[in-house]
């Protein structure tokens, strides 16, 4: 599958991903990228015009966000039977099995630096899911995502190189704050749940950076499949210790498989492909749509209503995202 570097770069996705992370993070990246990235990134040379590549990346991000938020709403329905740890273990482990079977990643020919990136990607992926589900077990879906998205928003500010990007990020942050502070169910939140959501946001930012690096070092979806297996190794012991034999009940397994496809397999695949087309800052601002989609999923599936204040907040976030995308295309 071909991928599209951004801003007319001819160096491939490795260069575009490296250009969007902070200098400190780039300097910490292993020096072995020259061998693996040069050989594996070569087939990913742009074959479409930059505008089409950017538009395709936007579509991938939005489709992945819809899938993951509705998957999270369905996951909340599984908590009474499997618990938060059990649900995330089913989600990540089943998604890992599906990806390993479909992708069949090549495991030889990589350097230690490549494996370090893949493991870091997997730890960020697993940590993000575990922490978010702990938050979702304590606070409403919309509130959890609203707080979690502060991580990508902070990343967009750190890696941005244009003053206008700071303005769009600030507008999105205002929308996130307004969404989190208005309407029923968003006040007097459990402080432990808020802390888990903030930690999940930090892991989300790490996931964005590591995903860009993995996309540059591994062909196709190999990096994602390996990272998902690492995440499964982290989350499965917690799920078994928490839910035990309940994880093997047919109804739990079926719902867990559906959640794995909606919340892990589909969105992470789309997001990895998007990270090869978009800079991390644009990806992070687009992720600001997540609170709006989470509120919609909560309304349709979990019967969590929307207030006028929350609708206004959604409009602010959408405006910020559209502005960031238009700026990137220019």
Coordinates of C-alpha atoms in Angstrom, one line a residue, residues 12-263:
X12 CA 9.2 9.7 2.5
X13 CA 7.2 9.2 5.7
X14 CA 10.3 8.8 7.9
X15 CA 11.3 12.3 7.3
X16 CA 7.8 13.7 7.6
X17 CA 7.3 11.9 10.9
X18 CA 10.6 13.0 12.3
X19 CA 10.0 16.6 11.3
X20 CA 6.8 16.8 13.4
X21 CA 8.2 15.6 16.7
X22 CA 10.1 17.9 19.2
X23 CA 13.8 18.2 18.8
X24 CA 14.5 16.5 22.1
X25 CA 12.4 13.5 21.0
X26 CA 14.0 13.4 17.6
X27 CA 17.5 13.4 19.1
X28 CA 16.5 10.5 21.4
X29 CA 15.5 8.3 18.5
X30 CA 17.9 5.5 17.8
X31 CA 20.5 6.2 15.1
X32 CA 19.7 2.9 13.4
X33 CA 16.8 4.5 11.5
X34 CA 19.1 5.0 8.5
X35 CA 19.3 1.4 7.5
X36 CA 15.7 0.3 8.3
X37 CA 13.9 3.5 7.3
X38 CA 15.8 3.9 4.0
X39 CA 15.0 0.4 2.9
X40 CA 11.5 0.1 4.2
X41 CA 10.3 3.7 3.5
X42 CA 11.4 3.6 -0.1
X43 CA 8.2 1.8 -1.3
X44 CA 6.1 4.5 0.4
X45 CA 7.1 7.3 -2.0
X46 CA 4.2 9.6 -2.8
X47 CA 2.0 8.6 -5.7
X48 CA -0.7 11.2 -5.3
X49 CA -0.8 15.0 -5.2
X50 CA -0.1 16.4 -1.8
X51 CA -3.7 17.8 -1.6
X52 CA -5.3 14.4 -2.2
X53 CA -2.9 12.8 0.3
X54 CA -3.8 15.3 3.0
X55 CA -7.6 14.9 2.3
X56 CA -7.2 11.1 2.4
X57 CA -5.4 11.4 5.8
X58 CA -8.2 13.6 7.2
X59 CA -10.8 11.0 6.2
X60 CA -8.8 8.2 7.8
X61 CA -8.5 10.1 11.1
X62 CA -12.3 10.8 11.1
X63 CA -13.3 7.3 10.3
X64 CA -11.0 5.9 12.9
X65 CA -12.4 8.3 15.5
X66 CA -16.0 7.4 14.8
X67 CA -15.2 3.7 15.1
X68 CA -13.2 4.0 18.4
X69 CA -15.8 6.2 20.2
X70 CA -18.7 4.0 19.4
X71 CA -16.6 1.0 20.3
X72 CA -15.9 2.6 23.6
X73 CA -19.6 3.1 24.2
X74 CA -20.3 -0.6 23.6
X75 CA -17.3 -1.5 25.9
X76 CA -19.0 0.3 28.8
X77 CA -21.9 -2.1 28.4
X78 CA -19.5 -5.0 29.0
X79 CA -18.1 -3.6 32.3
X80 CA -20.7 -5.3 34.5
X81 CA -19.8 -8.7 33.2
X82 CA -16.0 -8.5 32.7
X83 CA -14.9 -5.3 34.5
X84 CA -12.6 -2.6 33.1
X85 CA -9.5 -4.7 33.1
X86 CA -11.2 -7.7 31.6
X87 CA -12.8 -5.6 28.8
X88 CA -9.6 -3.9 27.8
X89 CA -7.8 -7.3 27.8
X90 CA -10.4 -8.8 25.5
X91 CA -10.3 -5.7 23.2
X92 CA -6.5 -5.6 22.9
X93 CA -5.8 -9.3 22.8
X94 CA -8.5 -10.2 20.2
X95 CA -7.4 -7.2 18.1
X96 CA -3.8 -8.4 18.3
X97 CA -4.8 -11.9 17.2
X98 CA -6.7 -10.6 14.2
X99 CA -3.9 -8.3 13.1
X100 CA -1.3 -11.0 13.5
X101 CA -3.4 -13.4 11.4
X102 CA -4.2 -10.8 8.7
X103 CA -1.0 -8.9 8.5
X104 CA 1.5 -11.8 9.3
X105 CA 4.3 -9.3 10.0
X106 CA 7.9 -10.1 9.2
X107 CA 9.9 -10.5 12.4
X108 CA 13.4 -10.7 11.0
X109 CA 15.7 -8.1 9.6
X110 CA 15.1 -5.4 12.1
X111 CA 17.6 -3.6 14.2
X112 CA 17.5 -3.1 18.0
X113 CA 16.3 0.4 17.4
X114 CA 13.4 -0.8 15.3
X115 CA 12.3 -3.2 18.1
X116 CA 12.7 -0.5 20.7
X117 CA 10.3 1.7 18.6
X118 CA 7.8 -1.2 18.2
X119 CA 7.9 -2.0 21.9
X120 CA 7.5 1.7 22.8
X121 CA 4.6 1.9 20.5
X122 CA 3.0 -1.1 22.1
X123 CA 3.5 0.2 25.6
X124 CA 1.9 3.5 24.7
X125 CA -1.0 1.6 23.0
X126 CA -1.6 -0.7 25.9
X127 CA -1.1 2.0 28.6
X128 CA -3.5 4.3 26.8
X129 CA -6.2 1.7 26.7
X130 CA -5.8 0.5 30.2
X131 CA -5.8 4.0 31.7
X132 CA -8.8 5.1 29.6
X133 CA -10.9 2.2 30.6
X134 CA -10.1 2.8 34.2
X135 CA -11.4 6.4 33.7
X136 CA -14.4 5.2 31.8
X137 CA -15.3 3.0 34.7
X138 CA -15.5 6.1 37.0
X139 CA -16.7 9.0 34.8
X140 CA -19.0 9.4 31.8
X141 CA -17.7 8.6 28.3
X142 CA -17.9 12.2 27.0
X143 CA -16.1 13.6 30.1
X144 CA -13.3 10.9 29.9
X145 CA -12.6 11.6 26.2
X146 CA -12.8 15.4 26.8
X147 CA -10.1 15.2 29.4
X148 CA -8.0 12.6 27.5
X149 CA -7.9 14.8 24.4
X150 CA -5.8 17.3 26.3
X151 CA -2.8 15.1 25.6
X152 CA -3.0 15.4 21.8
X153 CA -3.8 19.1 22.1
X154 CA -0.7 19.7 24.1
X155 CA 1.3 17.8 21.5
X156 CA -0.1 20.0 18.7
X157 CA 1.2 23.1 20.6
X158 CA 4.6 21.6 21.3
X159 CA 5.3 20.5 17.7
X160 CA 3.6 23.3 15.9
X161 CA 5.9 25.6 13.8
X162 CA 3.3 28.2 12.7
X163 CA 1.6 30.8 15.0
X164 CA -1.7 30.1 13.4
X165 CA -1.6 26.5 14.5
X166 CA -1.4 27.7 18.1
X167 CA -4.6 29.7 17.6
X168 CA -6.4 26.7 16.2
X169 CA -5.2 24.5 19.1
X170 CA -6.3 27.2 21.6
X171 CA -9.8 27.3 20.0
X172 CA -10.0 23.5 20.2
X173 CA -8.9 23.7 23.8
X174 CA -11.6 26.2 24.6
X175 CA -14.2 23.9 23.0
X176 CA -12.9 20.9 25.0
X177 CA -13.1 23.0 28.2
X178 CA -16.6 24.2 27.4
X179 CA -17.7 20.6 26.6
X180 CA -16.2 19.4 29.9
X181 CA -17.7 22.1 32.1
X182 CA -21.3 22.3 30.7
X183 CA -24.3 20.1 30.9
X184 CA -25.4 17.3 33.1
X185 CA -23.1 14.5 34.1
X186 CA -19.9 16.5 33.6
X187 CA -19.7 18.2 37.0
X188 CA -18.3 16.9 40.3
X189 CA -16.3 14.2 38.5
X190 CA -14.5 11.4 40.4
X191 CA -11.0 12.7 40.9
X192 CA -9.4 9.3 40.4
X193 CA -11.3 8.9 37.1
X194 CA -10.0 12.4 36.1
X195 CA -6.5 11.4 36.9
X196 CA -6.8 8.2 34.9
X197 CA -8.1 10.2 31.9
X198 CA -5.2 12.7 32.1
X199 CA -2.7 9.9 32.2
X200 CA -4.5 8.3 29.2
X201 CA -4.1 11.6 27.4
X202 CA -0.4 11.6 28.0
X203 CA -0.1 8.1 26.6
X204 CA -2.2 9.2 23.7
X205 CA 0.3 11.8 22.8
X206 CA 3.1 9.2 23.1
X207 CA 1.1 6.9 20.9
X208 CA 0.9 9.6 18.2
X209 CA 4.7 10.2 18.2
X210 CA 5.6 6.5 18.4
X211 CA 3.0 5.6 15.7
X212 CA 4.7 8.0 13.3
X213 CA 8.1 6.5 14.0
X214 CA 6.8 2.9 13.7
X215 CA 5.1 3.8 10.4
X216 CA 8.5 5.0 9.1
X217 CA 10.5 1.9 10.2
X218 CA 8.1 -0.9 9.4
X219 CA 6.4 -1.8 6.1
X220 CA 2.6 -2.1 5.7
X221 CA 1.0 -2.7 9.0
X222 CA 3.8 -4.8 10.5
X223 CA 4.6 -2.2 13.2
X224 CA 1.0 -2.0 14.3
X225 CA 0.6 -5.8 14.6
X226 CA 3.8 -6.1 16.6
X227 CA 2.8 -3.2 18.9
X228 CA -0.7 -4.6 19.4
X229 CA 0.9 -7.9 20.5
X230 CA 3.0 -6.0 23.0
X231 CA 0.0 -4.3 24.3
X232 CA -1.8 -7.6 24.7
X233 CA 1.1 -9.0 26.7
X234 CA 0.7 -6.0 29.1
X235 CA -3.1 -6.0 29.4
X236 CA -4.0 -9.8 29.4
X237 CA -2.5 -10.6 32.8
X238 CA -4.5 -7.7 34.3
X239 CA -7.7 -8.9 32.7
X240 CA -7.2 -12.6 33.8
X241 CA -6.5 -11.5 37.3
X242 CA -9.6 -9.3 37.4
X243 CA -12.2 -11.2 35.5
X244 CA -11.0 -14.7 35.5
X245 CA -13.2 -17.3 33.8
X246 CA -15.8 -14.6 32.9
X247 CA -13.6 -13.8 29.9
X248 CA -14.4 -17.2 28.4
X249 CA -18.2 -16.8 28.5
X250 CA -19.6 -16.9 24.9
X251 CA -21.5 -13.7 25.2
X252 CA -18.5 -11.9 26.6
X253 CA -16.3 -13.2 23.9
X254 CA -18.6 -12.1 21.1
X255 CA -19.1 -8.6 22.4
X256 CA -15.3 -8.4 23.1
X257 CA -14.6 -9.4 19.5
X258 CA -16.9 -6.6 18.3
X259 CA -15.3 -4.1 20.6
X260 CA -11.8 -5.2 19.4
X261 CA -12.7 -4.7 15.8
X262 CA -14.4 -1.3 16.4
X263 CA -12.1 0.1 19.0

